[in-house]
Tab-separated table of C-alpha atoms and ligand atoms in Angstrom:
chain	number	residue	atom	x	y	z
G	229	UNK	CA	-4.475	-4.443	16.856
G	230	UNK	CA	-6.877	-1.649	17.870
G	231	UNK	CA	-10.519	-2.660	17.995
G	232	UNK	CA	-11.844	0.764	18.894
G	233	UNK	CA	-13.424	3.340	16.595
G	234	UNK	CA	-11.344	6.176	15.097
G	235	UNK	CA	-11.102	9.115	17.524
G	236	UNK	CA	-13.008	12.358	17.118
G	237	UNK	CA	-11.005	15.403	18.237
G	238	UNK	CA	-12.556	18.791	19.082
G	239	UNK	CA	-10.155	21.429	17.795
G	240	UNK	CA	-9.880	25.219	17.764
G	241	UNK	CA	-9.555	26.131	14.113
G	242	UNK	CA	-7.357	29.161	14.885
G	243	UNK	CA	-4.740	26.664	16.083
G	244	UNK	CA	-5.077	24.548	12.921
G	245	UNK	CA	-4.105	26.682	9.907
G	246	UNK	CA	-4.659	23.886	7.385
G	247	UNK	CA	-8.186	23.165	8.641
G	248	UNK	CA	-8.921	26.898	8.795
G	249	UNK	CA	-7.805	27.349	5.185
G	250	UNK	CA	-9.848	24.339	4.080
G	251	UNK	CA	-12.904	25.745	5.879
G	252	UNK	CA	-12.535	29.062	4.034
G	253	UNK	CA	-12.197	27.336	0.649
G	254	UNK	CA	-15.208	25.142	1.504
G	255	UNK	CA	-17.275	28.221	2.370
G	256	UNK	CA	-16.475	29.908	-0.917
G	257	UNK	CA	-17.112	26.708	-2.887
G	258	UNK	CA	-20.322	25.475	-1.243
G	259	UNK	CA	-21.636	28.558	0.613
G	260	UNK	CA	-21.817	26.819	4.018
G	261	UNK	CA	-19.243	25.755	6.596
G	262	UNK	CA	-18.125	22.094	6.866
G	263	UNK	CA	-19.579	20.089	9.726
G	264	UNK	CA	-16.536	17.883	10.266
G	265	UNK	CA	-13.148	16.945	8.810
G	266	UNK	CA	-11.617	13.504	8.283
G	267	UNK	CA	-7.916	12.751	7.906
G	268	UNK	CA	-6.325	9.498	6.716
G	269	UNK	CA	-2.520	9.149	6.384
G	270	UNK	CA	-0.402	7.632	3.659
G	271	UNK	CA	2.096	4.978	4.632
G	272	UNK	CA	5.575	3.720	4.036
G	273	UNK	CA	6.490	0.094	4.491
G	274	UNK	CA	9.678	-0.167	6.573
G	275	UNK	CA	10.198	-3.829	5.793
G	276	UNK	CA	8.161	-6.809	4.540
G	277	UNK	CA	7.534	-6.362	0.825
G	278	UNK	CA	5.132	-8.533	-1.176
G	279	UNK	CA	4.492	-10.904	1.695
G	280	UNK	CA	1.236	-9.547	3.193
G	281	UNK	CA	-0.840	-11.406	0.623
G	282	UNK	CA	1.175	-14.557	1.315
G	283	UNK	CA	-0.059	-14.475	4.919
G	284	UNK	CA	2.968	-12.872	6.614
G	285	UNK	CA	3.370	-9.878	8.916
G	286	UNK	CA	4.760	-6.604	7.541
G	287	UNK	CA	5.985	-3.401	9.194
G	288	UNK	CA	4.324	-0.348	7.641
G	289	UNK	CA	4.335	3.089	9.241
G	290	UNK	CA	1.724	5.840	8.861
G	291	UNK	CA	3.353	9.046	7.638
G	292	UNK	CA	2.506	12.697	8.163
G	293	UNK	CA	1.424	13.179	4.548
G	294	UNK	CA	-2.315	12.574	4.319
G	295	UNK	CA	-5.719	13.054	2.738
G	296	UNK	CA	-7.916	15.575	4.543
G	297	UNK	CA	-11.591	15.993	3.645
G	298	UNK	CA	-13.961	18.727	4.868
G	299	UNK	CA	-17.557	17.494	4.882
G	300	UNK	CA	-21.108	18.805	5.146
G	301	UNK	CA	-23.961	16.278	4.936
G	302	UNK	CA	-26.820	17.684	2.820
G	303	UNK	CA	-30.535	16.889	2.428
G	304	UNK	CA	-30.322	16.156	-1.312
G	305	UNK	CA	-29.079	12.700	-2.292
G	306	UNK	CA	-26.128	14.129	-4.159
G	307	UNK	CA	-22.452	13.793	-3.354
G	308	UNK	CA	-20.442	16.755	-4.614
G	309	UNK	CA	-16.679	16.352	-4.597
G	310	UNK	CA	-14.094	19.080	-5.058
G	311	UNK	CA	-10.321	19.157	-4.646
G	312	UNK	CA	-8.062	22.010	-3.495
G	313	UNK	CA	-5.769	21.016	-6.357
G	314	UNK	CA	-7.583	22.373	-9.404
G	315	UNK	CA	-5.990	19.795	-11.695
G	316	UNK	CA	-8.431	17.311	-10.103
G	317	UNK	CA	-11.837	18.143	-11.556
G	318	UNK	CA	-15.070	18.524	-9.574
G	319	UNK	CA	-17.431	15.569	-9.618
G	320	UNK	CA	-20.965	14.894	-8.468
G	321	UNK	CA	-23.250	11.885	-8.449
G	322	UNK	CA	-26.483	10.645	-6.929
G	323	UNK	CA	-25.692	8.489	-3.860
G	324	UNK	CA	-28.112	5.834	-5.096
G	325	UNK	CA	-26.357	5.464	-8.398
G	326	UNK	CA	-22.647	5.091	-7.706
G	327	UNK	CA	-20.763	4.002	-10.837
G	328	UNK	CA	-17.055	3.244	-10.505
G	329	UNK	CA	-15.049	3.497	-13.684
G	330	UNK	CA	-12.420	0.766	-13.644
G	331	UNK	CA	-10.999	1.369	-17.067
G	332	UNK	CA	-9.720	4.911	-16.589
G	333	UNK	CA	-9.874	5.605	-12.855
G	334	UNK	CA	-9.945	9.285	-11.920
G	335	UNK	CA	-9.467	10.580	-8.374
G	336	UNK	CA	-13.174	10.602	-7.503
G	337	UNK	CA	-13.463	6.863	-8.268
G	338	UNK	CA	-11.308	6.104	-5.207
G	339	UNK	CA	-13.667	8.205	-3.092
G	340	UNK	CA	-16.608	6.264	-4.522
G	341	UNK	CA	-14.966	2.952	-3.507
G	342	UNK	CA	-14.973	4.006	0.164
G	343	UNK	CA	-18.512	5.407	-0.159
G	344	UNK	CA	-19.857	2.255	-1.762
G	345	UNK	CA	-18.069	-0.025	0.732
G	346	UNK	CA	-19.838	1.626	3.684
G	347	UNK	CA	-23.211	1.878	1.886
G	348	UNK	CA	-23.114	-1.830	1.103
G	349	UNK	CA	-21.871	-2.875	4.528
G	350	UNK	CA	-24.874	-1.236	6.214
G	351	UNK	CA	-27.270	-1.854	3.321
G	352	UNK	CA	-28.105	1.880	3.408
G	353	UNK	CA	-31.346	2.445	1.501
G	354	UNK	CA	-31.390	6.148	1.972
G	355	UNK	CA	-27.782	7.320	2.314
G	356	UNK	CA	-27.175	11.000	2.941
G	357	UNK	CA	-25.804	13.312	0.269
G	358	UNK	CA	-22.784	15.452	1.132
G	359	UNK	CA	-20.496	18.209	-0.016
G	360	UNK	CA	-16.818	17.363	0.297
G	361	UNK	CA	-13.611	19.314	-0.284
G	362	UNK	CA	-10.401	17.299	-0.353
G	363	UNK	CA	-6.837	18.409	0.335
G	364	UNK	CA	-4.084	15.825	-0.253
G	365	UNK	CA	-0.382	15.994	0.637
G	366	UNK	CA	0.693	12.454	-0.332
G	367	UNK	CA	2.657	12.568	-3.595
G	368	UNK	CA	0.544	10.609	-6.110
G	369	UNK	CA	1.898	7.487	-7.837
G	370	UNK	CA	4.770	7.341	-5.366
G	371	UNK	CA	4.128	4.006	-3.656
G	372	UNK	CA	2.948	5.801	-0.493
G	373	UNK	CA	-0.637	4.534	-0.822
G	374	UNK	CA	-2.343	7.813	-1.695
G	375	UNK	CA	-5.204	5.905	-3.321
G	376	UNK	CA	-5.750	3.644	-0.292
G	377	UNK	CA	-5.660	6.691	1.988
G	378	UNK	CA	-8.364	8.291	-0.172
G	379	UNK	CA	-10.535	5.144	-0.056
G	380	UNK	CA	-10.119	4.937	3.748
G	381	UNK	CA	-10.819	8.639	4.207
G	382	UNK	CA	-13.976	8.384	2.062
G	383	UNK	CA	-15.087	5.318	4.038
G	384	UNK	CA	-14.792	7.203	7.320
G	385	UNK	CA	-16.471	10.310	5.822
G	386	UNK	CA	-19.454	8.201	4.687
G	387	UNK	CA	-19.640	6.392	8.032
G	388	UNK	CA	-19.688	9.632	10.001
G	389	UNK	CA	-22.076	11.456	7.627
G	390	UNK	CA	-24.578	8.602	7.963
G	391	UNK	CA	-24.297	8.514	11.757
G	392	UNK	CA	-22.843	4.999	11.917
G	393	UNK	CA	-19.914	3.573	13.890
G	394	UNK	CA	-17.407	0.819	13.205
G	395	UNK	CA	-14.130	-0.242	14.768
G	396	UNK	CA	-10.851	0.621	13.031
G	397	UNK	CA	-10.369	-3.048	12.177
G	398	UNK	CA	-13.831	-3.321	10.585
G	399	UNK	CA	-13.229	-0.107	8.662
G	400	UNK	CA	-9.871	-1.380	7.423
G	401	UNK	CA	-11.442	-4.653	6.271
G	402	UNK	CA	-14.295	-2.921	4.456
G	403	UNK	CA	-11.957	-0.425	2.767
G	404	UNK	CA	-9.558	-3.168	1.702
G	405	UNK	CA	-12.414	-4.995	-0.004
G	406	UNK	CA	-14.021	-1.891	-1.435
G	407	UNK	CA	-10.783	-0.765	-3.137
G	408	UNK	CA	-11.303	-3.778	-5.399
G	409	UNK	CA	-14.258	-1.969	-6.988
G	410	UNK	CA	-11.697	0.030	-8.903
G	411	UNK	CA	-10.401	-3.140	-10.581
G	412	UNK	CA	-6.850	-4.118	-11.391
G	413	UNK	CA	-4.163	-1.504	-10.873
G	414	UNK	CA	-1.194	-1.327	-13.284
G	415	UNK	CA	2.309	-2.406	-12.339
G	416	UNK	CA	1.991	-6.185	-12.105
G	417	UNK	CA	0.793	-6.491	-8.545
G	418	UNK	CA	-2.127	-8.790	-9.285
G	419	UNK	CA	0.009	-11.012	-11.423
G	420	UNK	CA	2.438	-11.361	-8.547
G	421	UNK	CA	-0.346	-12.323	-6.181
G	422	UNK	CA	-1.619	-15.109	-8.366
G	423	UNK	CA	1.894	-16.151	-9.151
G	424	UNK	CA	2.908	-16.602	-5.556
G	425	UNK	CA	-0.260	-18.415	-4.623
G	426	UNK	CA	0.622	-20.910	-7.300
G	427	UNK	CA	4.119	-21.264	-5.899
G	428	UNK	CA	2.718	-22.287	-2.517
G	429	UNK	CA	0.552	-25.013	-3.995
G	430	UNK	CA	3.558	-26.496	-5.581
G	431	UNK	CA	5.666	-26.758	-2.627
G	432	UNK	CA	2.688	-28.224	-0.783
G	433	UNK	CA	2.217	-31.081	-3.208
G	434	UNK	CA	5.854	-32.150	-3.008
G	435	UNK	CA	5.614	-32.303	0.782
G	436	UNK	CA	2.495	-34.471	0.761
G	437	UNK	CA	0.039	-31.697	1.713
G	438	UNK	CA	-3.361	-31.178	0.106
G	439	UNK	CA	-2.246	-28.386	-2.216
G	440	UNK	CA	-5.779	-27.537	-3.330
G	441	UNK	CA	-6.487	-26.115	0.154
G	442	UNK	CA	-3.420	-23.880	0.108
G	443	UNK	CA	-3.480	-20.527	-1.566
G	444	UNK	CA	-0.678	-18.720	0.302
G	445	UNK	CA	2.929	-19.567	1.097
G	446	UNK	CA	2.115	-19.135	4.789
G	447	UNK	CA	-0.431	-21.985	4.494
G	448	UNK	CA	2.377	-24.279	3.350
G	449	UNK	CA	4.544	-23.312	6.326
G	450	UNK	CA	1.644	-23.847	8.762
G	451	UNK	CA	0.772	-27.124	7.063
G	452	UNK	CA	4.316	-28.384	7.548
G	453	UNK	CA	4.603	-26.871	11.026
G	454	UNK	CA	8.196	-25.719	10.503
G	455	UNK	CA	10.158	-22.468	10.928
G	456	UNK	CA	10.852	-19.886	8.220
G	457	UNK	CA	14.516	-21.021	8.180
G	458	UNK	CA	13.305	-24.588	7.543
G	459	UNK	CA	11.061	-23.340	4.739
G	460	UNK	CA	14.123	-21.864	3.024
G	461	UNK	CA	15.762	-25.301	3.185
G	462	UNK	CA	12.585	-26.862	1.775
G	463	UNK	CA	12.635	-24.395	-1.124
G	464	UNK	CA	16.288	-25.278	-1.836
G	465	UNK	CA	15.515	-28.990	-1.768
G	466	UNK	CA	12.259	-28.997	-3.701
G	467	UNK	CA	12.402	-26.203	-6.273
G	468	UNK	CA	15.034	-25.535	-8.937
G	469	UNK	CA	16.356	-22.052	-9.754
G	470	UNK	CA	15.627	-22.402	-13.477
G	471	UNK	CA	12.218	-20.965	-14.401
G	472	UNK	CA	9.333	-23.438	-14.609
G	473	UNK	CA	7.123	-23.723	-17.656
G	474	UNK	CA	3.351	-24.071	-17.214
G	475	UNK	CA	3.694	-27.630	-18.587
G	476	UNK	CA	6.254	-28.559	-15.922
G	477	UNK	CA	4.076	-27.129	-13.142
G	478	UNK	CA	1.004	-29.030	-14.289
G	479	UNK	CA	3.089	-32.210	-14.450
G	480	UNK	CA	4.391	-31.685	-10.890
G	481	UNK	CA	0.842	-31.225	-9.638
G	482	UNK	CA	-0.508	-34.153	-11.643
G	483	UNK	CA	-3.128	-32.038	-13.416
G	484	UNK	CA	-3.722	-30.997	-16.990
G	485	UNK	CA	-2.606	-27.657	-18.395
G	486	UNK	CA	-6.278	-26.660	-18.671
G	487	UNK	CA	-6.849	-27.460	-14.987
G	488	UNK	CA	-3.781	-25.425	-14.042
G	489	UNK	CA	-5.084	-22.472	-16.051
G	490	UNK	CA	-8.576	-22.623	-14.566
G	491	UNK	CA	-7.701	-23.543	-10.953
G	492	UNK	CA	-4.260	-22.099	-10.390
G	493	UNK	CA	-3.707	-19.097	-12.607
G	494	UNK	CA	-5.417	-15.730	-12.426
G	495	UNK	CA	-6.737	-13.839	-15.418
G	496	UNK	CA	-3.472	-11.921	-15.599
G	497	UNK	CA	-1.145	-14.910	-15.624
G	498	UNK	CA	-2.972	-17.047	-18.215
G	499	UNK	CA	-0.449	-16.165	-20.912
G	500	UNK	CA	2.708	-16.144	-18.783
G	501	UNK	CA	5.101	-18.755	-20.146
G	502	UNK	CA	7.699	-19.085	-17.352
G	503	UNK	CA	7.397	-18.977	-13.564
G	504	UNK	CA	10.331	-18.265	-11.210
G	505	UNK	CA	8.964	-20.306	-8.322
G	506	UNK	CA	12.277	-20.812	-6.498
G	507	UNK	CA	13.221	-17.121	-6.507
G	508	UNK	CA	9.753	-15.873	-5.463
G	509	UNK	CA	9.425	-18.406	-2.631
G	510	UNK	CA	12.923	-17.581	-1.379
G	511	UNK	CA	12.047	-13.893	-1.303
G	512	UNK	CA	8.814	-14.463	0.614
G	513	UNK	CA	10.230	-16.760	3.310
G	514	UNK	CA	13.439	-14.756	3.791
G	515	UNK	CA	11.548	-11.426	3.856
G	516	UNK	CA	9.064	-12.821	6.407
G	517	UNK	CA	12.049	-13.861	8.573
G	518	UNK	CA	13.572	-10.374	8.216
G	519	UNK	CA	10.353	-8.771	9.481
G	520	UNK	CA	10.435	-10.959	12.606
G	521	UNK	CA	14.116	-10.161	13.137
G	522	UNK	CA	13.419	-6.423	12.676
G	523	UNK	CA	10.689	-6.585	15.322
G	524	UNK	CA	12.959	-8.514	17.714
G	525	UNK	CA	15.715	-5.903	17.383
G	526	UNK	CA	13.212	-3.073	17.978
G	527	UNK	CA	11.953	-4.832	21.117
G	528	UNK	CA	15.360	-5.739	22.526
G	529	UNK	CA	17.104	-2.516	21.440
G	530	UNK	CA	20.734	-3.773	21.479
G	531	UNK	CA	23.514	-1.169	21.306
G	532	UNK	CA	24.022	-1.738	17.579
G	533	UNK	CA	20.260	-1.776	16.806
G	534	UNK	CA	20.451	0.932	14.118
G	535	UNK	CA	23.207	-0.921	12.229
G	536	UNK	CA	21.306	-4.212	12.460
G	537	UNK	CA	18.007	-2.688	11.296
G	538	UNK	CA	19.787	-0.923	8.434
G	539	UNK	CA	21.400	-4.184	7.350
G	540	UNK	CA	17.969	-5.908	7.286
G	541	UNK	CA	16.580	-3.090	5.117
G	542	UNK	CA	19.515	-3.478	2.737
G	543	UNK	CA	19.040	-7.254	2.527
G	544	UNK	CA	15.351	-6.686	1.856
G	545	UNK	CA	16.187	-4.447	-1.085
G	546	UNK	CA	18.632	-6.983	-2.526
G	547	UNK	CA	15.987	-9.700	-2.250
G	548	UNK	CA	13.339	-7.477	-3.887
G	549	UNK	CA	15.801	-6.718	-6.685
G	550	UNK	CA	17.272	-10.200	-7.259
G	551	UNK	CA	14.562	-12.638	-6.173
G	552	UNK	CA	11.229	-10.863	-6.520
G	553	UNK	CA	12.408	-8.584	-9.360
G	554	UNK	CA	10.161	-5.715	-8.272
G	555	UNK	CA	12.868	-3.041	-8.395
G	556	UNK	CA	13.994	-0.973	-11.392
G	557	UNK	CA	17.265	0.835	-12.303
G	558	UNK	CA	16.027	4.175	-10.898
G	559	UNK	CA	15.157	2.657	-7.515
G	560	UNK	CA	18.498	0.813	-7.398
G	561	UNK	CA	20.354	4.014	-8.214
G	562	UNK	CA	18.471	5.945	-5.527
G	563	UNK	CA	19.186	3.257	-2.924
G	564	UNK	CA	22.917	3.339	-3.810
G	565	UNK	CA	23.022	7.135	-3.549
G	566	UNK	CA	21.164	7.132	-0.216
G	567	UNK	CA	23.606	4.586	1.238
G	568	UNK	CA	26.554	6.531	-0.133
G	569	UNK	CA	25.405	9.718	1.640
G	570	UNK	CA	24.809	8.383	5.120
G	571	UNK	CA	21.648	6.228	5.208
G	572	UNK	CA	22.076	3.300	7.587
G	573	UNK	CA	19.616	1.300	5.507
G	574	UNK	CA	17.747	1.951	2.279
G	575	UNK	CA	15.250	-0.012	0.227
G	576	UNK	CA	12.393	0.249	-2.230
G	577	UNK	CA	9.046	0.478	-0.466
G	578	UNK	CA	5.520	-0.403	-1.575
G	579	UNK	CA	4.708	-2.363	-4.684
G	580	UNK	CA	7.954	-1.450	-6.486
G	581	UNK	CA	8.569	-1.342	-10.260
G	582	UNK	CA	8.879	2.423	-9.696
G	583	UNK	CA	7.451	4.345	-6.755
G	584	UNK	CA	9.869	5.290	-3.996
G	585	UNK	CA	12.545	4.240	-1.519
G	586	UNK	CA	12.656	4.525	2.267
G	587	UNK	CA	15.937	5.243	4.046
G	588	UNK	CA	16.888	5.265	7.701
G	589	UNK	CA	19.067	8.295	8.381
G	590	UNK	CA	20.505	9.464	11.737
G	591	UNK	CA	18.998	12.857	12.652
G	592	UNK	CA	22.390	14.577	12.839
G	593	UNK	CA	23.146	13.569	9.235
G	594	UNK	CA	19.726	14.482	7.838
G	595	UNK	CA	20.516	17.924	6.417
G	596	UNK	CA	23.664	16.888	4.562
G	597	UNK	CA	21.938	13.682	3.460
G	598	UNK	CA	19.045	15.613	1.909
G	599	UNK	CA	21.396	18.095	0.249
G	600	UNK	CA	23.647	15.420	-1.229
G	601	UNK	CA	20.850	13.124	-2.419
G	602	UNK	CA	19.125	16.088	-4.040
G	603	UNK	CA	22.349	16.943	-5.851
G	604	UNK	CA	23.335	13.415	-6.859
G	605	UNK	CA	19.923	12.049	-7.889
G	606	UNK	CA	17.615	14.912	-8.822
G	607	UNK	CA	19.916	17.647	-10.044
G	608	UNK	CA	21.782	15.438	-12.494
G	609	UNK	CA	18.737	14.685	-14.622
G	610	UNK	CA	16.317	17.140	-16.185
G	611	UNK	CA	13.254	14.894	-15.739
G	612	UNK	CA	14.022	14.205	-12.092
G	613	UNK	CA	14.665	17.902	-11.488
G	614	UNK	CA	10.983	18.595	-12.103
G	615	UNK	CA	10.064	16.103	-9.375
G	616	UNK	CA	12.609	17.341	-6.857
G	617	UNK	CA	10.418	19.500	-4.613
G	618	UNK	CA	7.706	16.966	-3.857
G	619	UNK	CA	9.842	13.874	-3.960
G	620	UNK	CA	12.479	14.079	-1.271
G	621	UNK	CA	11.258	14.518	2.272
G	622	UNK	CA	11.913	13.474	5.822
G	623	UNK	CA	8.975	12.023	7.735
G	624	UNK	CA	8.263	10.567	11.131
G	625	UNK	CA	5.516	8.204	12.308
G	626	UNK	CA	2.064	9.757	11.893
G	627	UNK	CA	-1.254	8.821	13.505
G	628	UNK	CA	-4.048	6.758	11.973
G	629	UNK	CA	-7.335	8.083	10.587
G	630	UNK	CA	-9.106	10.728	12.679
G	631	UNK	CA	-12.225	12.899	12.673
G	632	UNK	CA	-11.972	16.593	13.627
G	633	UNK	CA	-14.852	18.816	14.662
G	634	UNK	CA	-14.632	22.504	15.421
G	635	UNK	CA	-14.688	23.262	19.166
V	770	GLA	C1	1.027	-2.685	-2.518
V	770	GLA	C2	-0.135	-3.423	-1.856
V	770	GLA	C3	0.261	-3.913	-0.459
V	770	GLA	C4	1.553	-4.727	-0.521
V	770	GLA	C5	2.637	-3.944	-1.263
V	770	GLA	C6	3.899	-4.747	-1.474
V	770	GLA	O1	1.300	-1.489	-1.862
V	770	GLA	O2	-1.239	-2.563	-1.737
V	770	GLA	O3	-0.783	-4.677	0.085
V	770	GLA	O4	1.324	-5.981	-1.116
V	770	GLA	O5	2.184	-3.506	-2.536
V	770	GLA	O6	4.472	-5.087	-0.267
């Protein structure tokens, strides 16, 4: 993993039409030119869904779609935010009084998360004010992490405006934590996290480990010192496919229901009555094994690599659908259509329960693939038709966050 700071590139604006356009809009909005620009990409997860918070490696890829912010530090202690998309309203606040609204988060709240994360990390007593104009190309609410990209971009903007430096790893850690200022996001993600952590502790107890020290399924595997394939056998032997009740779990762990609620369940899962421990654990261990296999194939590049990678993506989708239950009929339909029209592999990506799919498509089939998917998925349904233009696109690996200054 890179330990260096994000790069700063000196660019000629005449060669960068998007930056040039942003500069002109900035000038007409704020009356001065921006001093620098920061870009942070969205991402798509190629494989490894819902296992990062269980302690396992995943394979995300930065995409070309991004958040770009033009910035001018100012003497006043005010942050003024504007967006090139006029449906996102202007916002301003004093830098010493950053309030993040968790109940009804608007776009500027994600910016404030990044701002606050950096302010707190350095204990900035006198942070600089700034004028910022944002231009985003990541489709919102699509599972491509537009909100995380905005938090990261704002973190780097604040860092640079205050003349500080951090490594990419430190920035990523701070922005991961600071996104929590926004509170729980919809869609069931937090429930899943707490749910899986509880699964691990179960398994641990049955294998004679100190389950109170184990919060992630990876901890159980490390504690037992066995392979992912062995963990799948352990799951088969120890857990039953029928859902567990909270009473049964507390009995297995030898604790009261009250102790289970206070020590093992998050706020969101207090009222959940059944827990599919077997299915969730099977998804996590098999998905973690698929990520390792995916990496091995990429490294060794056998002749049938594309077929093998596609098959792993397809298995991942089936596991997300059957075992983790984070798919939905629309995602399943889209995956089927993508496979039907030439994708070598296709799967839901990101949190799921909506969002989007990622497909691997040979370059020579791309045009017909796009045409046919558009016809079969979007043009058969009036609601999807409205989404068509922004929703179907080809992308290739993009770079990580960067700072641009005019040469
Ligand atoms: C969301 C989270 C990620 C990851 C995915 C599911 O995007 O932000 O950390 O857990 O869901 O793989």
